[in-house]
Amino acid sequence: MRKGKVGLAVLFGGIAAGLIAITIHHLSRGLPLGTDSAVYRAGGLALLHGEPLYDPLLALAPPDRAALPFTYPPFAALLFVLLAVVPPQIAWLFVAMGSVPALMAVVHRFAGSLPPVVLCLLPVLEPVWRLLSLGQINAVLMALVVTDVLPARRPRWGGVLVGLAAAVKLTPLIFVPHLFLTGRRADGVRALAVFCGASALGAVVLPRDSLRYWTSAVVDNHNAGSIDWVLDQSLHGLLARSGMPSIGWYAAGTALILAVAAVLVRDFHRRGDARAALLVSAGCALLISPLSWTHHWIWAVPLAACLAGRRAALAGVAAVFTGRTLTWVPEGAHRELTWNLPQALLGNAYVLAALAAGAVLGLRLSRRGRIPRRPDPGDQGNTPHLYGEGALPAR
């Protein structure tokens, strides 16, 4: 046990030293570092200077000012003020230093340990290195969700972390119905209350920005990137690249994915597999989101951790999420619209892999029928082994 702790400390120390060295190099030469963390910092500065959040951010350099909008709720800007008091390179360091332990915590929760094979795989997974290079907060938000949905013991304030994550970025709202589907109704209500309370705080501090966000900016992502760009690995992006950008196709596909995901979540919950149920909800969120950049697929990390003992499945995860297939196709300037069939298969790898996994799971479920729910006395719909050591199989 002591050896493991020493090894973990050495690992963290080495990673921290590397991140600090990168920061010093860029800071000393005045080089930019962290595209997304720079946007977070600019949002915090806009709040401090009384500038509109959803106009071009004046703290960004002119080429980025028009191309990189602030797309987060006003409550997020209240938190990003912490990044506004340091240079952009240091802001990136703070986000990166928070992301690494967040990823480790998620791996440990899904695998029950820190398997060396998974740790070695992490640096080559495209969502991981892209997230770290951009200074994205998705790993931290994922850790909040995982900690809340897969608690080590019976939660006293279940739902709070999910609500907080959703108040920072709307995508985690998908885990509120997940809580209801898995019988944690009180936690689902608590998550909604925290989300509404945090959003209300944002409205009190930033009334004009809140009005603009909730009435227009929340659906206006035209500056966030082209929908048909290869890095948008969502159902919406796949349809756009396939020449079917109609909202009707997207709505129909979204409804079908939601229905299948709900059935699968319920089934995994009845079978006592809380980890698989959570991964289904995460995959659903990534598929139906209007924009799912490749770094949003950071949920490949817990998937790899969950499959750590299955070499063939883990190799499949690596084959898809190293992102190599995305580099083998023409991209940018709407060249994705000219793809042939082999290029479409390669360029939509993340989406197609998730759709295929959902289809296989759905077919298996339809063939065998649902397994009756296990007896669940006195815990308001939670399976008894969701908490404590029974939450994870021994390895």
Coordinates of C-alpha atoms in Angstrom, one line a residue:
M1 CA 0.0 0.0 0.0
R2 CA 2.8 2.4 0.9
K3 CA 4.6 1.6 -2.3
G4 CA 1.5 2.4 -4.3
K5 CA 1.2 5.8 -2.5
V6 CA 4.8 6.6 -3.2
G7 CA 4.4 5.6 -6.8
L8 CA 1.3 7.8 -7.1
A9 CA 3.1 10.7 -5.5
V10 CA 6.0 10.3 -7.9
L11 CA 3.6 10.2 -10.9
F12 CA 1.8 13.3 -9.8
G13 CA 5.1 15.1 -9.1
G14 CA 6.4 14.2 -12.6
I15 CA 3.3 15.4 -14.3
A16 CA 3.2 18.6 -12.2
A17 CA 6.8 19.3 -13.0
G18 CA 6.1 18.9 -16.7
L19 CA 3.1 21.2 -16.7
I20 CA 5.1 23.8 -14.8
A21 CA 8.0 23.6 -17.2
I22 CA 5.6 24.1 -20.2
T23 CA 4.1 27.1 -18.4
I24 CA 7.5 28.7 -17.7
H25 CA 8.6 28.2 -21.3
H26 CA 5.5 29.9 -22.7
L27 CA 5.4 32.6 -20.1
S28 CA 9.0 33.6 -20.4
R29 CA 8.7 33.9 -24.2
G30 CA 5.3 35.5 -24.2
L31 CA 3.7 32.6 -26.1
P32 CA 0.0 31.9 -25.9
L33 CA -1.0 28.8 -24.0
G34 CA -4.5 27.3 -23.5
T35 CA -7.2 28.5 -26.0
D36 CA -10.2 27.6 -23.9
S37 CA -8.6 28.6 -20.5
A38 CA -7.9 32.0 -22.2
V39 CA -11.6 32.3 -22.9
Y40 CA -12.5 31.5 -19.3
R41 CA -10.0 34.1 -18.1
A42 CA -11.4 36.6 -20.6
G43 CA -14.9 35.9 -19.3
G44 CA -13.7 36.6 -15.7
L45 CA -12.0 39.8 -16.8
A46 CA -15.2 40.9 -18.7
L47 CA -17.1 40.5 -15.4
L48 CA -14.6 42.5 -13.4
H49 CA -14.5 45.3 -16.0
G50 CA -18.3 45.5 -16.5
E51 CA -18.1 44.4 -20.1
P52 CA -20.8 42.2 -21.8
L53 CA -20.0 38.5 -21.6
Y54 CA -21.6 37.6 -24.9
D55 CA -20.0 40.3 -27.0
P56 CA -16.4 39.8 -28.4
L57 CA -14.2 39.4 -25.4
L58 CA -11.8 42.4 -25.2
A59 CA -9.2 40.4 -23.2
L60 CA -8.5 38.2 -26.2
A61 CA -6.2 39.1 -29.0
P62 CA -8.0 40.5 -32.1
P63 CA -7.8 37.3 -34.2
D64 CA -9.4 35.3 -31.4
R65 CA -11.9 38.0 -30.3
A66 CA -14.4 37.2 -33.0
A67 CA -13.8 33.5 -33.3
L68 CA -13.9 32.5 -29.6
P69 CA -17.1 33.5 -27.8
F70 CA -18.0 32.9 -24.2
T71 CA -20.6 30.1 -24.4
Y72 CA -21.0 29.3 -20.7
P73 CA -23.8 30.5 -18.3
P74 CA -23.1 33.7 -16.3
F75 CA -22.6 31.6 -13.2
A76 CA -19.5 30.1 -14.7
A77 CA -18.1 33.6 -15.2
L78 CA -18.3 34.1 -11.4
L79 CA -16.0 31.2 -10.9
F80 CA -13.7 32.2 -13.8
V81 CA -12.9 35.4 -12.0
L82 CA -10.3 33.4 -10.1
L83 CA -8.4 33.0 -13.4
A84 CA -8.6 36.7 -14.2
V85 CA -6.0 37.7 -11.6
V86 CA -3.2 35.7 -13.3
P87 CA -1.6 35.7 -16.7
P88 CA -3.2 33.4 -19.3
Q89 CA -0.4 30.9 -19.1
I90 CA -0.8 30.6 -15.4
A91 CA -4.6 30.2 -15.9
W92 CA -3.9 27.3 -18.2
L93 CA -1.6 25.8 -15.6
F94 CA -4.4 26.0 -12.9
V95 CA -6.9 24.3 -15.2
A96 CA -4.4 21.6 -16.3
M97 CA -3.3 20.9 -12.7
G98 CA -6.9 20.4 -11.7
S99 CA -7.7 18.2 -14.7
V100 CA -4.9 15.6 -14.0
P101 CA -6.1 14.5 -10.5
A102 CA -9.7 14.7 -11.7
L103 CA -8.8 12.1 -14.4
M104 CA -7.0 10.0 -11.9
A105 CA -10.0 10.1 -9.5
V106 CA -12.4 9.0 -12.3
V107 CA -10.1 6.1 -13.4
H108 CA -9.9 4.9 -9.8
R109 CA -13.7 5.1 -9.3
F110 CA -14.3 3.1 -12.4
A111 CA -11.5 0.5 -12.1
G112 CA -11.2 0.3 -8.4
S113 CA -7.5 1.1 -8.7
L114 CA -5.1 2.9 -11.1
P115 CA -4.3 0.1 -13.7
P116 CA -0.9 0.7 -15.3
V117 CA -2.3 -0.2 -18.8
V118 CA -4.9 2.6 -18.5
L119 CA -2.4 5.1 -17.1
C120 CA -0.1 4.4 -20.1
L121 CA -3.1 4.8 -22.5
L122 CA -4.2 8.2 -21.2
P123 CA -1.6 10.4 -22.8
V124 CA -2.3 8.9 -26.3
L125 CA -6.1 9.3 -26.1
E126 CA -6.9 12.3 -28.3
P127 CA -9.6 13.7 -26.0
V128 CA -7.1 13.7 -23.1
W129 CA -4.2 15.5 -24.8
R130 CA -6.5 17.9 -26.6
L131 CA -8.3 18.8 -23.4
L132 CA -5.1 19.5 -21.6
S133 CA -3.6 21.5 -24.4
L134 CA -6.7 23.6 -24.7
G135 CA -7.1 24.1 -20.9
Q136 CA -10.6 22.7 -20.9
I137 CA -12.5 22.1 -17.7
N138 CA -14.5 19.1 -18.9
A139 CA -12.3 16.6 -16.9
V140 CA -13.2 18.5 -13.7
L141 CA -16.9 18.6 -14.5
M142 CA -16.8 14.8 -15.3
A143 CA -15.1 14.1 -11.9
L144 CA -17.9 16.1 -10.2
V145 CA -20.5 14.0 -11.9
V146 CA -18.8 10.7 -11.3
T147 CA -18.3 11.5 -7.6
D148 CA -22.0 12.3 -7.3
V149 CA -23.5 9.5 -9.3
L150 CA -21.0 6.8 -8.2
P151 CA -20.4 7.7 -4.5
A152 CA -18.1 5.6 -2.3
R153 CA -20.8 5.6 0.4
R154 CA -24.4 6.5 0.8
P155 CA -24.6 10.2 -0.2
R156 CA -26.0 12.7 2.2
W157 CA -26.1 15.5 -0.3
G158 CA -26.5 13.5 -3.5
G159 CA -27.2 15.6 -6.6
V160 CA -25.4 18.7 -5.4
L161 CA -22.3 18.2 -7.6
V162 CA -24.3 17.3 -10.7
G163 CA -26.3 20.5 -10.2
L164 CA -23.1 22.5 -9.8
A165 CA -21.5 21.0 -12.9
A166 CA -24.7 21.8 -14.9
A167 CA -24.6 25.4 -13.7
V168 CA -21.1 25.8 -15.1
K169 CA -21.9 24.0 -18.4
L170 CA -25.3 22.9 -19.5
T171 CA -24.4 19.4 -20.8
P172 CA -24.3 17.7 -17.4
L173 CA -28.0 18.4 -17.1
I174 CA -28.4 15.0 -18.8
F175 CA -27.4 13.4 -15.5
V176 CA -30.5 14.9 -13.7
P177 CA -32.9 12.5 -15.5
H178 CA -30.2 9.8 -15.0
L179 CA -30.7 10.2 -11.2
F180 CA -34.5 9.9 -11.6
L181 CA -34.1 6.9 -13.9
T182 CA -32.0 5.1 -11.3
G183 CA -34.4 5.8 -8.5
R184 CA -32.6 8.7 -6.8
R185 CA -35.5 11.1 -7.0
A186 CA -34.5 13.2 -4.0
D187 CA -31.0 13.6 -5.5
G188 CA -32.5 14.5 -8.8
V189 CA -34.6 17.2 -7.2
R190 CA -31.6 18.4 -5.2
A191 CA -29.5 18.7 -8.4
L192 CA -32.2 20.8 -10.1
A193 CA -32.4 23.0 -7.0
V194 CA -28.7 23.6 -7.0
F195 CA -28.7 24.3 -10.8
C196 CA -31.5 26.8 -10.4
G197 CA -30.0 28.4 -7.4
A198 CA -26.6 28.9 -9.0
S199 CA -28.3 30.2 -12.2
A200 CA -30.3 32.6 -10.0
L201 CA -27.1 33.8 -8.3
G202 CA -25.7 34.5 -11.8
A203 CA -28.8 36.4 -12.7
V204 CA -28.6 38.6 -9.5
V205 CA -24.9 39.5 -10.1
L206 CA -25.2 39.7 -13.9
P207 CA -28.8 40.5 -14.8
R208 CA -28.2 41.8 -18.3
D209 CA -25.9 39.0 -19.3
S210 CA -28.2 36.4 -17.8
L211 CA -31.2 37.8 -19.8
R212 CA -29.1 37.7 -22.9
Y213 CA -27.8 34.2 -22.3
W214 CA -31.1 32.5 -21.5
T215 CA -33.0 34.3 -24.3
S216 CA -30.5 34.1 -27.2
A217 CA -26.9 33.3 -26.5
V218 CA -27.7 29.8 -25.1
V219 CA -28.8 28.7 -28.6
D220 CA -26.4 31.0 -30.6
N221 CA -23.2 29.0 -31.1
H222 CA -22.5 30.2 -34.6
N223 CA -19.1 31.5 -33.6
A224 CA -18.1 28.4 -31.6
G225 CA -17.2 26.5 -34.8
S226 CA -18.6 24.9 -37.9
I227 CA -21.1 22.1 -37.3
D228 CA -19.7 20.1 -40.2
W229 CA -16.1 20.3 -39.0
V230 CA -14.6 16.9 -38.3
L231 CA -13.9 17.8 -34.7
D232 CA -17.6 18.1 -34.0
Q233 CA -18.3 14.5 -33.2
S234 CA -22.0 14.7 -32.5
L235 CA -25.1 13.3 -34.3
H236 CA -25.7 16.9 -35.5
G237 CA -22.2 17.0 -37.0
L238 CA -22.5 13.6 -38.6
L239 CA -25.8 14.6 -40.3
A240 CA -24.4 17.9 -41.4
R241 CA -21.4 16.2 -43.0
S242 CA -23.7 13.7 -44.6
G243 CA -25.7 16.4 -46.4
M244 CA -28.7 16.1 -44.0
P245 CA -28.5 19.2 -41.9
S246 CA -32.3 19.4 -41.5
I247 CA -33.5 19.9 -37.9
G248 CA -36.1 17.2 -38.6
W249 CA -33.5 14.5 -39.0
Y250 CA -31.6 15.7 -35.9
A251 CA -34.8 15.8 -33.8
A252 CA -35.8 12.3 -34.9
G253 CA -32.4 10.9 -34.2
T254 CA -32.2 12.6 -30.8
A255 CA -35.6 11.2 -29.8
L256 CA -34.5 7.7 -30.7
I257 CA -31.2 8.0 -28.9
L258 CA -32.9 9.3 -25.8
A259 CA -35.4 6.5 -25.8
V260 CA -32.8 3.8 -26.2
A261 CA -30.5 5.3 -23.6
A262 CA -33.3 5.5 -21.1
V263 CA -34.1 1.8 -21.5
L264 CA -30.5 0.9 -21.2
V265 CA -29.9 3.0 -18.1
R266 CA -32.9 1.4 -16.4
D267 CA -31.7 -2.1 -17.4
F268 CA -28.1 -1.6 -16.2
H269 CA -29.5 -0.1 -13.0
R270 CA -31.7 -3.2 -12.4
R271 CA -28.7 -5.4 -13.0
G272 CA -26.6 -3.4 -10.5
D273 CA -24.1 -2.0 -13.0
A274 CA -24.1 1.7 -12.1
R275 CA -20.9 2.4 -14.0
A276 CA -22.3 1.1 -17.3
A277 CA -25.5 3.1 -16.7
L278 CA -23.5 6.2 -16.2
L279 CA -21.5 5.7 -19.4
V280 CA -24.7 5.2 -21.3
S281 CA -26.0 8.6 -20.1
A282 CA -22.7 10.2 -20.9
G283 CA -22.6 8.8 -24.4
C284 CA -26.2 9.9 -24.9
A285 CA -25.3 13.5 -23.9
L286 CA -22.3 13.5 -26.3
L287 CA -24.4 12.2 -29.2
I288 CA -27.4 14.5 -28.9
S289 CA -25.5 17.7 -28.0
P290 CA -25.6 20.3 -30.8
L291 CA -21.8 20.4 -30.6
S292 CA -19.6 17.8 -29.2
W293 CA -15.9 18.6 -29.8
T294 CA -13.5 15.7 -29.6
H295 CA -12.2 16.9 -26.2
H296 CA -15.8 16.5 -24.9
W297 CA -15.3 12.8 -25.4
I298 CA -13.1 12.7 -22.3
W299 CA -15.6 10.1 -21.1
A300 CA -13.4 7.7 -23.1
V301 CA -11.2 7.7 -20.0
P302 CA -13.8 6.0 -17.6
L303 CA -14.7 3.7 -20.5
A304 CA -11.1 2.6 -20.8
A305 CA -10.9 2.2 -17.0
C306 CA -14.1 0.1 -17.0
L307 CA -12.6 -2.2 -19.7
A308 CA -9.2 -2.4 -18.1
G309 CA -9.4 -6.2 -17.7
R310 CA -10.5 -6.8 -21.3
R311 CA -7.6 -6.5 -23.7
A312 CA -9.6 -6.7 -26.9
A313 CA -12.2 -4.1 -25.8
L314 CA -9.5 -1.8 -24.5
A315 CA -7.6 -2.1 -27.8
G316 CA -10.9 -1.1 -29.5
V317 CA -11.2 2.0 -27.3
A318 CA -7.6 2.9 -28.1
A319 CA -8.1 2.4 -31.9
V320 CA -11.0 4.8 -31.9
F321 CA -10.0 7.4 -29.4
T322 CA -6.4 8.0 -30.3
G323 CA -8.0 10.1 -33.0
R324 CA -5.8 8.9 -35.7
T325 CA -8.7 8.2 -38.1
L326 CA -9.7 11.9 -37.9
T327 CA -6.3 12.9 -39.3
W328 CA -6.7 10.6 -42.4
V329 CA -9.5 12.6 -44.0
P330 CA -9.8 16.1 -45.6
E331 CA -10.9 18.6 -43.0
G332 CA -11.7 22.3 -42.7
A333 CA -13.2 24.8 -45.1
H334 CA -16.2 22.5 -45.4
R335 CA -14.1 19.8 -47.2
E336 CA -16.0 17.3 -45.0
L337 CA -18.9 17.7 -47.3
T338 CA -16.9 16.0 -50.1
W339 CA -16.1 12.9 -48.2
N340 CA -16.6 9.5 -49.9
L341 CA -17.9 6.5 -47.8
P342 CA -14.5 5.3 -46.4
Q343 CA -13.7 8.8 -45.4
A344 CA -17.1 9.2 -43.8
L345 CA -16.5 6.1 -41.7
L346 CA -13.1 7.3 -40.6
G347 CA -14.1 10.9 -40.0
N348 CA -17.2 10.0 -37.9
A349 CA -15.4 7.4 -35.8
Y350 CA -16.4 8.7 -32.4
V351 CA -20.1 9.0 -33.3
L352 CA -20.3 5.8 -35.2
A353 CA -18.6 3.8 -32.4
A354 CA -21.0 5.2 -29.8
L355 CA -24.0 4.5 -32.1
A356 CA -22.8 1.0 -32.8
A357 CA -22.3 0.3 -29.1
G358 CA -25.8 1.5 -28.3
A359 CA -27.3 -0.6 -31.1
V360 CA -25.5 -3.7 -29.9
L361 CA -26.6 -3.2 -26.3
G362 CA -30.1 -2.4 -27.4
L363 CA -30.3 -5.6 -29.5
R364 CA -29.0 -7.7 -26.7
L365 CA -31.5 -6.3 -24.3
S366 CA -34.4 -6.9 -26.7
R367 CA -33.4 -10.5 -27.2
R368 CA -33.0 -11.5 -23.6
G369 CA -35.7 -9.3 -22.1
R370 CA -35.3 -7.2 -19.0
I371 CA -33.9 -8.7 -15.8
P372 CA -36.3 -8.3 -12.8
R373 CA -35.2 -5.7 -10.4
R374 CA -33.3 -6.9 -7.3
P375 CA -35.0 -6.4 -3.9
D376 CA -34.3 -2.9 -2.7
P377 CA -35.7 -2.4 0.8
G378 CA -35.6 1.0 2.4
D379 CA -33.2 3.0 0.2
Q380 CA -35.6 4.9 -2.1
G381 CA -34.8 3.0 -5.2
N382 CA -31.0 2.8 -5.0
T383 CA -29.5 -0.7 -5.4
P384 CA -27.8 -1.6 -2.1
H385 CA -24.4 -2.2 -3.6
L386 CA -24.2 1.3 -5.3
Y387 CA -22.4 2.4 -2.2
G388 CA -19.2 1.3 -0.5
E389 CA -17.1 -1.6 -1.6
G390 CA -20.0 -3.3 -3.3
A391 CA -20.1 -0.6 -5.9
L392 CA -17.2 -2.0 -7.7
P393 CA -16.2 -5.6 -8.5
A394 CA -13.1 -6.9 -6.9
R395 CA -10.1 -7.0 -9.3

